[in-house]
Amino acid sequence: METNGQRDVYILAIESSCDETAAAVVKNGREVLSNIISSQIDLHTLYGGVVPEIASRKHIERINQVIEEALSEADMALNDVDAVAVTYGPGLVGALLVGVAEAKAIAYAAKKPLIGVHHIEGHISANYIENKDLEPPFLCLVVSGGHTHLVKVSDYGYYEILGRTRDDAAGEAFDKVARAIGLGYPGGPKIEKTAKEGNPNAIEFPRAKVADNPYDFSFSGVKSAVLNYINGCHMKNIPIVEADIAAAFQKAVTDVLVEHAMTAAKEFRIDKFAIAGGVASNQTLRSSMAEACEKRGIKFYYPSPIFCTDNAAMIGTAAYYEYLAGKTDGWDLNAVPNLKLGER
Ligand code: KG4
Ligand code: ZN
């Protein structure tokens, strides 16, 4: 199959680093032909968070069917794809291993190249799917359940981490605060919904600065401040207004994220800014970033919510640029739970 004289490239991608079993077929890096996500959220909700053993077991149960669905929705057979891509880190080791073993087995059987993808590189690459004009260099704020990174994307596959969280990730803070005010798991969407009814200025939660790096983050302080506030209310017999707490907490986190992002944009003089990861689907963060970027003449990019949270389409997109650069992996590819960005 050809477009404009160039051969089309089809990648089957697999993602299983946390609690989503996902597979997708991506054409030429930016066209998603299928994007199947089997979420385990309902199961983990019973325990208030992701239980690694259960996650691995469920991935094993579902992965074959998810891959079959991804191929069938794309109207393709395994033989039609050019490469098999898989997230090999960071993430839960048992969960990652299911995807890596599966990808190796099917790539070997079908004699296709294997491409290991960094999960965060996948999140960043999600921006390419709907923004056909987006090309590096640009800055990206990656905010997920496990990561909070401010990244300079110098080129496809080339990343410079400008700042990162010193303690909790942004999504982790949402999850912990949601638990504290009794909203349950996963916290992000629940805080966002509850915050809609609240006043973000009703309570002033701290906006932490990290002394030696203006781009590093710290969210454990705001989380503790929320817990202290709740305890204080209990002790003084003051009723807790969950909506105000959620709105004020969300604003405190958003303010810090936007401020760091804009400081970096100014310093590096880059006029393209993207966001990625589960927390990037938060509407308050999206609109605050859009407003801040517009004020400074920066073009703002963000993926649809379905491409913000874990999915395999973003892995297929990242893999496409590795494929073009000739970066494939051997059959010794292994899961690396603490894989660093740009280590490849
Ligand atoms: O990217 P992701 O699906 O998984 C990781 O790689 O971690 O991110 C999941 C995180 C969770 O912490 C979840 O609470 C948060 O993203 N999240 C949100 C929203 N949707 C998901 N946080 C704030 N607002 C949201 N709407
Ligand atoms: Zn993720």
XYZ file of C-alpha atoms and ligand atoms in Angstrom:
371
model
C 0.000 0.000 0.000
C 1.402 3.381 -1.012
C 0.643 7.056 -0.514
C 2.494 9.676 -2.592
C 5.017 7.110 -3.758
C 6.049 6.312 -0.160
C 5.328 2.941 1.333
C 2.808 3.054 4.168
C 3.981 1.798 7.550
C 1.564 -0.074 9.817
C 2.493 -0.712 13.433
C 0.711 -3.004 15.873
C 1.295 -1.557 19.355
C 0.748 -3.086 22.787
C 0.548 -1.310 26.168
C 0.238 -3.068 29.539
C 2.367 -1.018 31.961
C -0.324 -0.394 34.584
C -4.039 -1.194 34.714
C -5.039 -0.879 31.053
C -4.605 -3.744 28.583
C -4.395 -1.978 25.238
C -3.570 -2.648 21.588
C -3.753 -0.422 18.512
C -2.872 -0.301 14.842
C -1.311 2.984 13.709
C -0.650 3.935 10.074
C 2.313 6.191 9.250
C 2.633 7.287 12.868
C -0.339 9.609 12.972
C -3.389 7.743 11.736
C -5.044 5.518 14.326
C -6.829 2.621 12.622
C -7.870 0.995 15.896
C -7.389 1.750 19.582
C -8.686 -0.962 21.924
C -8.468 -0.375 25.682
C -9.597 -2.907 28.239
C -9.607 -1.097 31.574
C -9.266 -2.865 34.916
C -10.324 0.217 36.870
C -13.549 -1.327 38.226
C -11.588 -4.212 39.689
C -8.903 -2.051 41.343
C -11.518 0.381 42.665
C -12.549 -2.350 45.121
C -9.076 -2.030 46.709
C -8.693 1.756 46.445
C -5.770 1.578 44.001
C -3.926 -0.639 41.533
C -3.014 -4.080 42.931
C 0.032 -5.213 40.868
C -0.658 -8.970 41.111
C -4.227 -8.552 39.945
C -3.111 -6.240 37.127
C -0.665 -8.858 35.756
C -3.222 -11.638 35.942
C -5.877 -9.591 34.145
C -3.426 -8.560 31.409
C -2.733 -12.245 30.742
C -6.457 -12.999 30.550
C -7.248 -10.159 28.156
C -4.234 -9.442 25.985
C -4.904 -11.925 23.174
C -8.456 -10.767 22.693
C -7.484 -7.077 22.814
C -4.842 -7.637 20.093
C -7.292 -9.616 17.939
C -9.843 -6.808 18.251
C -7.252 -4.167 17.336
C -6.268 -6.069 14.174
C -9.832 -6.847 13.202
C -11.031 -3.258 13.701
C -8.153 -2.093 11.500
C -9.165 -4.778 8.998
C -5.691 -6.269 9.040
C -3.951 -9.537 9.752
C -0.736 -9.823 11.719
C 1.108 -10.481 8.460
C 0.050 -7.063 7.098
C 1.809 -5.026 9.814
C 5.390 -3.795 9.437
C 6.417 -3.993 13.088
C 5.215 -4.893 16.573
C 5.758 -2.257 19.273
C 5.427 -2.614 23.024
C 5.870 -0.530 26.167
C 8.868 -2.005 28.041
C 9.078 0.543 30.873
C 8.601 2.294 33.191
C 5.693 0.653 34.985
C 4.746 -2.357 37.097
C 7.206 -5.127 36.281
C 4.677 -7.977 36.170
C 2.283 -5.933 34.061
C 5.015 -4.839 31.622
C 6.262 -8.425 31.283
C 2.912 -9.610 29.949
C 3.030 -7.101 27.072
C 6.734 -7.635 26.361
C 6.447 -11.439 26.282
C 3.371 -11.248 24.052
C 4.972 -8.766 21.634
C 8.136 -10.864 21.388
C 6.136 -14.040 20.739
C 3.977 -12.613 17.976
C 6.772 -10.607 16.341
C 8.995 -13.706 16.299
C 6.245 -15.939 14.940
C 5.276 -13.438 12.208
C 8.929 -12.492 11.450
C 8.334 -8.795 12.176
C 10.711 -6.302 13.767
C 10.175 -5.619 17.473
C 10.238 -2.059 18.858
C 10.391 -1.376 22.607
C 8.858 1.978 23.563
C 9.307 4.145 26.652
C 5.881 4.760 28.230
C 6.478 8.513 28.693
C 7.706 8.845 25.124
C 4.360 7.308 24.212
C 2.424 9.864 26.280
C 4.345 12.740 24.632
C 3.802 11.232 21.163
C 0.026 11.134 21.749
C 0.131 14.802 20.727
C 1.148 13.862 17.154
C -2.046 11.889 16.542
C -4.504 14.768 16.264
C -2.052 17.603 15.636
C -0.709 16.692 12.207
C 1.364 19.905 12.115
C 3.181 19.298 15.412
C 6.885 18.604 15.021
C 9.811 18.967 17.428
C 11.223 21.078 18.923
C 8.543 21.747 21.533
C 8.119 21.648 25.295
C 5.874 19.095 26.975
C 4.425 18.808 30.439
C 3.884 15.123 31.204
C 1.472 14.682 34.091
C 0.321 11.163 34.903
C -0.276 8.895 37.872
C 3.382 7.932 38.091
C 5.209 10.890 36.498
C 5.427 14.647 36.441
C 8.084 15.744 33.963
C 8.759 18.995 32.175
C 10.466 17.884 28.983
C 12.169 19.570 26.052
C 11.493 17.480 22.955
C 14.480 18.409 20.791
C 13.701 15.936 18.011
C 11.848 12.660 17.526
C 13.325 10.359 20.160
C 15.479 13.083 21.753
C 14.387 14.370 25.128
C 15.842 16.621 27.772
C 14.171 16.472 31.184
C 14.136 20.030 32.548
C 12.252 19.246 35.735
C 10.524 16.440 37.556
C 8.660 15.837 40.784
C 10.739 15.371 43.921
C 7.993 13.345 45.613
C 4.422 12.578 44.505
C 3.373 12.723 40.851
C 0.533 15.138 40.055
C -1.928 12.297 39.363
C -0.843 10.526 42.547
C -1.680 13.708 44.516
C -5.141 13.785 42.891
C -5.634 10.117 43.807
C -4.508 10.603 47.442
C -6.599 13.737 48.009
C -9.638 12.040 46.451
C -9.219 9.166 48.889
C -8.898 11.594 51.823
C -12.165 13.320 50.985
C -13.894 10.006 50.343
C -14.276 10.195 46.571
C -12.551 6.890 45.762
C -10.302 5.715 42.922
C -9.238 6.937 40.381
C -9.100 10.333 41.988
C -8.422 12.665 39.075
C -11.770 12.505 37.274
C -13.643 12.426 40.616
C -11.866 15.530 41.951
C -12.524 17.298 38.661
C -16.245 16.491 38.800
C -16.625 17.447 42.477
C -14.607 20.666 41.974
C -17.186 21.932 39.480
C -19.551 22.646 42.395
C -16.854 24.262 44.550
C -15.100 27.597 45.018
C -11.372 27.386 44.167
C -10.654 30.434 46.318
C -12.455 29.163 49.430
C -9.244 27.662 50.855
C -5.629 28.652 50.148
C -3.462 25.544 49.718
C 0.348 25.939 49.303
C 2.070 26.204 45.918
C 5.450 24.593 46.559
C 8.696 25.799 45.011
C 11.805 23.611 44.912
C 14.839 25.669 45.920
C 17.530 24.619 43.444
C 15.541 23.973 40.255
C 12.704 26.241 39.048
C 11.339 23.358 36.945
C 11.148 20.677 39.635
C 7.837 19.998 41.366
C 6.744 18.901 44.818
C 3.165 17.839 45.513
C 3.481 16.130 48.888
C 3.097 19.512 50.666
C -0.248 20.358 49.095
C -1.459 16.809 49.782
C -0.449 17.109 53.475
C -2.062 20.569 53.655
C -5.359 19.065 52.478
C -5.096 16.261 55.062
C -4.281 18.786 57.831
C -7.172 20.984 56.762
C -9.580 18.027 56.950
C -8.243 17.007 60.401
C -8.556 20.616 61.575
C -12.195 20.715 60.467
C -12.909 17.441 62.306
C -11.305 18.765 65.500
C -13.196 22.047 65.374
C -16.415 20.304 64.379
C -16.614 22.376 61.194
C -18.431 20.649 58.305
C -16.182 19.686 55.388
C -17.160 21.083 52.001
C -15.697 18.476 49.632
C -16.374 20.575 46.537
C -14.394 23.546 47.914
C -11.484 21.306 48.941
C -11.445 19.650 45.502
C -11.624 22.988 43.666
C -8.955 24.676 45.821
C -6.630 21.656 45.573
C -7.082 21.413 41.791
C -6.319 25.139 41.469
C -3.184 24.867 43.631
C -1.812 22.008 41.492
C -2.780 23.684 38.213
C -1.213 27.030 39.194
C 2.154 25.362 39.881
C 2.088 23.307 36.680
C 1.223 26.321 34.511
C 3.746 28.605 36.210
C 6.628 26.143 35.734
C 5.560 25.508 32.145
C 5.527 29.195 31.273
C 8.891 29.839 32.982
C 10.401 27.119 30.767
C 8.749 28.458 27.609
C 10.215 31.891 28.309
C 13.691 30.638 29.182
C 13.998 28.257 26.209
C 12.144 30.563 23.804
C 10.103 27.721 22.382
C 6.702 28.759 21.046
C 5.086 25.303 21.019
C 3.826 23.712 24.225
C 2.133 20.321 24.634
C 0.654 18.451 27.584
C 0.381 14.699 28.050
C -0.594 11.954 30.511
C -3.770 11.200 32.443
C -3.894 14.541 34.286
C -3.669 16.344 30.920
C -7.326 15.414 30.405
C -8.223 17.745 33.297
C -10.292 20.609 31.904
C -9.063 23.199 34.430
C -5.437 22.429 33.539
C -6.221 22.490 29.813
C -7.983 25.850 29.937
C -5.376 27.450 32.250
C -2.577 26.279 29.939
C -4.497 27.451 26.853
C -4.992 30.896 28.392
C -1.369 31.238 29.552
C -0.053 30.132 26.150
C -2.360 32.441 24.238
C -1.207 35.421 26.321
C 2.405 34.712 25.332
C 1.821 33.825 21.673
C 2.623 30.144 22.271
C 0.794 27.467 20.287
C -0.776 25.000 22.697
C -1.235 21.292 21.888
C -3.156 18.662 23.828
C -4.494 15.185 23.032
C -8.167 14.162 23.322
C -8.828 12.593 26.742
C -8.803 9.057 25.256
C -5.180 9.617 24.137
C -4.188 11.254 27.478
C -4.787 8.244 29.695
C -2.961 4.982 28.955
C -3.536 3.648 25.444
C -1.577 1.766 22.773
C -2.095 4.238 19.899
C 0.433 6.590 21.528
C 2.919 3.669 21.701
C 2.402 2.984 17.978
C 3.037 6.648 17.179
C 6.273 6.768 19.194
C 7.361 3.455 17.634
C 6.868 4.814 14.107
C 9.645 7.384 14.586
C 11.916 4.703 16.052
C 11.132 2.504 13.046
C 12.030 5.345 10.658
C 15.295 5.831 12.566
C 16.029 2.086 12.246
C 15.844 1.507 15.997
C 14.525 -2.003 16.578
C 15.104 -4.407 19.444
C 16.375 -7.947 19.796
C 14.584 -10.941 21.298
C 16.350 -10.154 24.594
C 14.122 -7.085 25.132
C 13.045 -7.120 28.775
C 10.700 -5.136 31.001
C 12.522 -2.268 32.768
C 10.282 -0.968 35.590
C 12.402 2.159 36.234
C 13.451 2.905 32.652
C 14.793 6.459 32.203
C 13.573 8.680 29.370
C 16.092 8.972 26.530
C 18.114 5.980 27.784
C 17.796 3.976 24.583
O -1.409 8.390 32.201
P -2.238 7.586 33.108
O -3.474 6.930 32.547
O -1.418 6.453 33.793
C -0.085 6.596 34.189
O 0.814 6.449 33.322
O 0.108 6.915 35.387
O -2.625 8.548 34.310
C -3.476 8.158 35.349
C -3.558 9.310 36.322
C -4.311 8.961 37.605
O -3.569 9.431 38.706
C -5.620 9.722 37.450
O -6.192 10.110 38.691
C -5.177 10.931 36.647
O -4.235 10.419 35.722
N -6.289 11.554 35.920
C -6.732 12.808 36.138
C -7.857 12.986 35.294
N -8.049 11.836 34.594
C -7.076 10.964 34.984
N -6.277 13.765 36.953
C -6.934 14.936 36.972
N -8.041 15.178 36.210
C -8.520 14.244 35.379
N -9.606 14.481 34.633
Zn 0.636 6.448 31.515
